[in-house]
Amino acid sequence: MEEENKKGHFIEAIIKEDLQNNKNNGQVLTRFPPEPNGYLHIGHAKSICLNFNMAKQFNGICNLRFDDSNPAKEKQIYIDSIKDTVNWLGFDFKTPFYASDYFDRLHEFAVQLIRKGKAYVCSLSPEQMREYRGTLTEKGKNSPYRDRPIQENLDLFDQMKNGKFQEGEVTLRAKIDMASPNINLRDPIIYRVKKATHPRTGDKWCIYPMYDFTHCLSDSLEGITHSLCSLEFEDHRPLYDWILDTLETPCHPQQIEFARMNINYTVLSKRKLQLLVEQHHVSGWDDPRLPTLEGMRRRGYTPEAIRNFCNIIGVSKKDSRIDMGLLESCLRDDLNERAPRVMGVLKPLKVTIENYPDGKTEEMVAMNHPQKEEMGNRAIGFSKQIYVEQDDFMEDPPKKFFRLGPGREVRLRYAYLVTCKQVIKNEQGEVIELICTHDPQTRGGNAPDGRKVKGTIHWVNANDCLDAEVRLYDRLFTDENPEQGNQDFTENLNPDSLEILRNCKLEKSLGATAPGTVYQFERLGYFCQDLKASQKDMPVFNRTVTLRDAWAKMSPKA
Ligand code: ATP
Ligand code: MG
């Protein structure tokens, strides 16, 4: 993988060659062109990283350009979120560009096309249009309106612009070739009537340019040199080139396609993500289980981990499905370096240290990162009553269970060696408390006599801790490829993708967490505060990722 990265991917190679040939006067200008009709997902991150990194690598510029030519579905909240998310990912765009800023110029280009006899106003209804278009195996038929005189087309197009027609009544079509094997070239629509208010141009327009017309011309107007897009646009490239070759445009950018990112156990399509939100399978666009960048950010993903992931998977022309485990391992690698360590108990079991003085509290010294002294220490209180994890006790433990059991001794991290003396149960027979003793000679966790105590468990001081809710997330789908087949993909949702624990006890220091800081709860995983869900008296923490890949262990291959 690294070898491949050193050589660079095929797009890098194309750009290098262009630079050697002094194509585009040695300039590199790319763009990331989201349509503001939803929130960005991890797939978009691939395109963002690619476009911004190519510009950076070759001393060029990458524009953020909103492809906002379909007012029906576009909203300002999406624009704001996309800007914020691109910045959060670590990329700097100066001022965003908008395709809607070119509406006047695009209109002029359309008129130019009509004057050249290369576009006509078509009065076929949408159904007729479909009929005339033909199929993959059958040629299309010419529209009866195809040979309208230029002046008539100019007049009709003007009337379209002035609101004289209803939606669907007329369209402006490029006059290319109804017999082309490429359906995109069968006189594609380039302007349609749409009586919708645009988030930026308001009610100025009632005709809007189609994506294929807008995109290539916006690229050209901005002086884009390399227009990088995903593979589904490959069949649109002849149209991209036809428009730019036919019109007098400032430049002719080169469209280059690459494979989209797919990840297993999730879906990466705005439409499907929207469905999950609308049908309340998740709490919203920023649900921490979603692969949206807003959701991932809320969950505790770092921009570094996402950028690194995009870097590792590389760029190619071949479609593939990436293992979610790889994304999570990039996240672990990053968090392992930077996350401060703390202690928290998710399913608390009370422990009373019977030989510890009543009312006494000691300050124990805990390291914020055992491998990084420079991250410093903190004091944590220890007293007669603490909480440990229910899972760290077994009434009848097997020999290899190096945790608490009747008569067994364990190390409380950063504190003392303690021995379990008595188990207290409620009427239902459930264990509700352990009575232990501590060895006062073992402060800090070491026995002066050198006796071996294998197990070390985490704990929290009972009379000075933070009550919190913790949300554990798992894969959103149980099926590796939830979209497979024609069955409803929501049937593959994982019913256990969210587990809420309401009685968690966390180390006091977590009462004041800086926004966005992810912590390692020792032995449990990485967690961060969910600022949106937290209440004043009940903070909520998200599990960002587990310490190890539980799914790898479960798969039969491993
Ligand atoms: P979706 O299919 O999820 O709705 P889209 O392609 O319609 O996504 P756009 O806003 O048009 O969303 O995408 C902006 C840019 O991001 C496009 O250039 C598109 O090719 C790219 N992109 C979208 N999804 C992916 C993906 N999964 N992998 C790589 N690039 C992507
Ligand atoms: Mg799109």
CSV table of C-alpha atoms and ligand atoms in Angstrom, one decimal, residues 32-35 41 43-44 46-47 230 232 258 260-261 268-270, ligand 1:
chain,number,residue,atom,x,y,z
A,32,PHE,CA,-15.0,20.0,-4.9
A,33,PRO,CA,-18.6,20.5,-6.2
A,34,PRO,CA,-21.3,19.3,-3.7
A,35,GLU,CA,-24.9,19.7,-4.4
A,41,HIS,CA,-20.7,11.7,4.1
A,43,GLY,CA,-17.6,9.2,0.5
A,44,HIS,CA,-17.5,12.9,0.0
A,46,LYS,CA,-12.6,11.0,-0.5
A,47,SER,CA,-13.4,13.5,-3.1
A,230,SER,CA,-16.7,9.7,-9.7
A,232,GLU,CA,-20.9,7.4,-12.8
A,258,PHE,CA,-12.3,7.7,-10.2
A,260,ARG,CA,-16.5,6.0,-5.5
A,261,MET,CA,-15.8,5.0,-2.0
A,268,LEU,CA,-23.2,6.0,1.3
A,269,SER,CA,-25.9,7.7,-0.7
A,270,LYS,CA,-27.7,10.9,0.3
B,1,ATP,P1,-24.8,10.8,-3.3
B,1,ATP,O1,-24.8,9.7,-4.3
B,1,ATP,O2,-24.4,10.3,-1.9
B,1,ATP,O3,-26.1,11.5,-3.3
B,1,ATP,P2,-23.7,12.7,-4.9
B,1,ATP,O4,-22.6,12.3,-5.8
B,1,ATP,O5,-25.0,12.9,-5.5
B,1,ATP,O6,-23.7,11.8,-3.6
B,1,ATP,P3,-22.7,15.4,-4.7
B,1,ATP,O7,-23.1,16.5,-3.8
B,1,ATP,O8,-23.1,15.5,-6.1
B,1,ATP,O9,-23.3,14.0,-4.1
B,1,ATP,O10,-21.2,15.0,-4.6
B,1,ATP,C1,-20.2,16.0,-4.7
B,1,ATP,C2,-18.9,15.3,-5.1
B,1,ATP,O11,-18.6,14.2,-4.2
B,1,ATP,C3,-19.0,14.7,-6.5
B,1,ATP,O12,-17.9,15.1,-7.3
B,1,ATP,C4,-19.1,13.2,-6.3
B,1,ATP,O13,-18.5,12.5,-7.3
B,1,ATP,C5,-18.3,13.1,-5.0
B,1,ATP,N1,-18.8,11.9,-4.3
B,1,ATP,C6,-20.0,11.6,-3.8
B,1,ATP,N2,-20.1,10.4,-3.2
B,1,ATP,C7,-18.8,9.9,-3.3
B,1,ATP,C8,-18.2,8.6,-2.9
B,1,ATP,N3,-19.0,7.7,-2.3
B,1,ATP,N4,-16.9,8.4,-3.1
B,1,ATP,C9,-16.2,9.4,-3.8
B,1,ATP,N5,-16.7,10.6,-4.2
B,1,ATP,C10,-18.0,10.8,-4.0
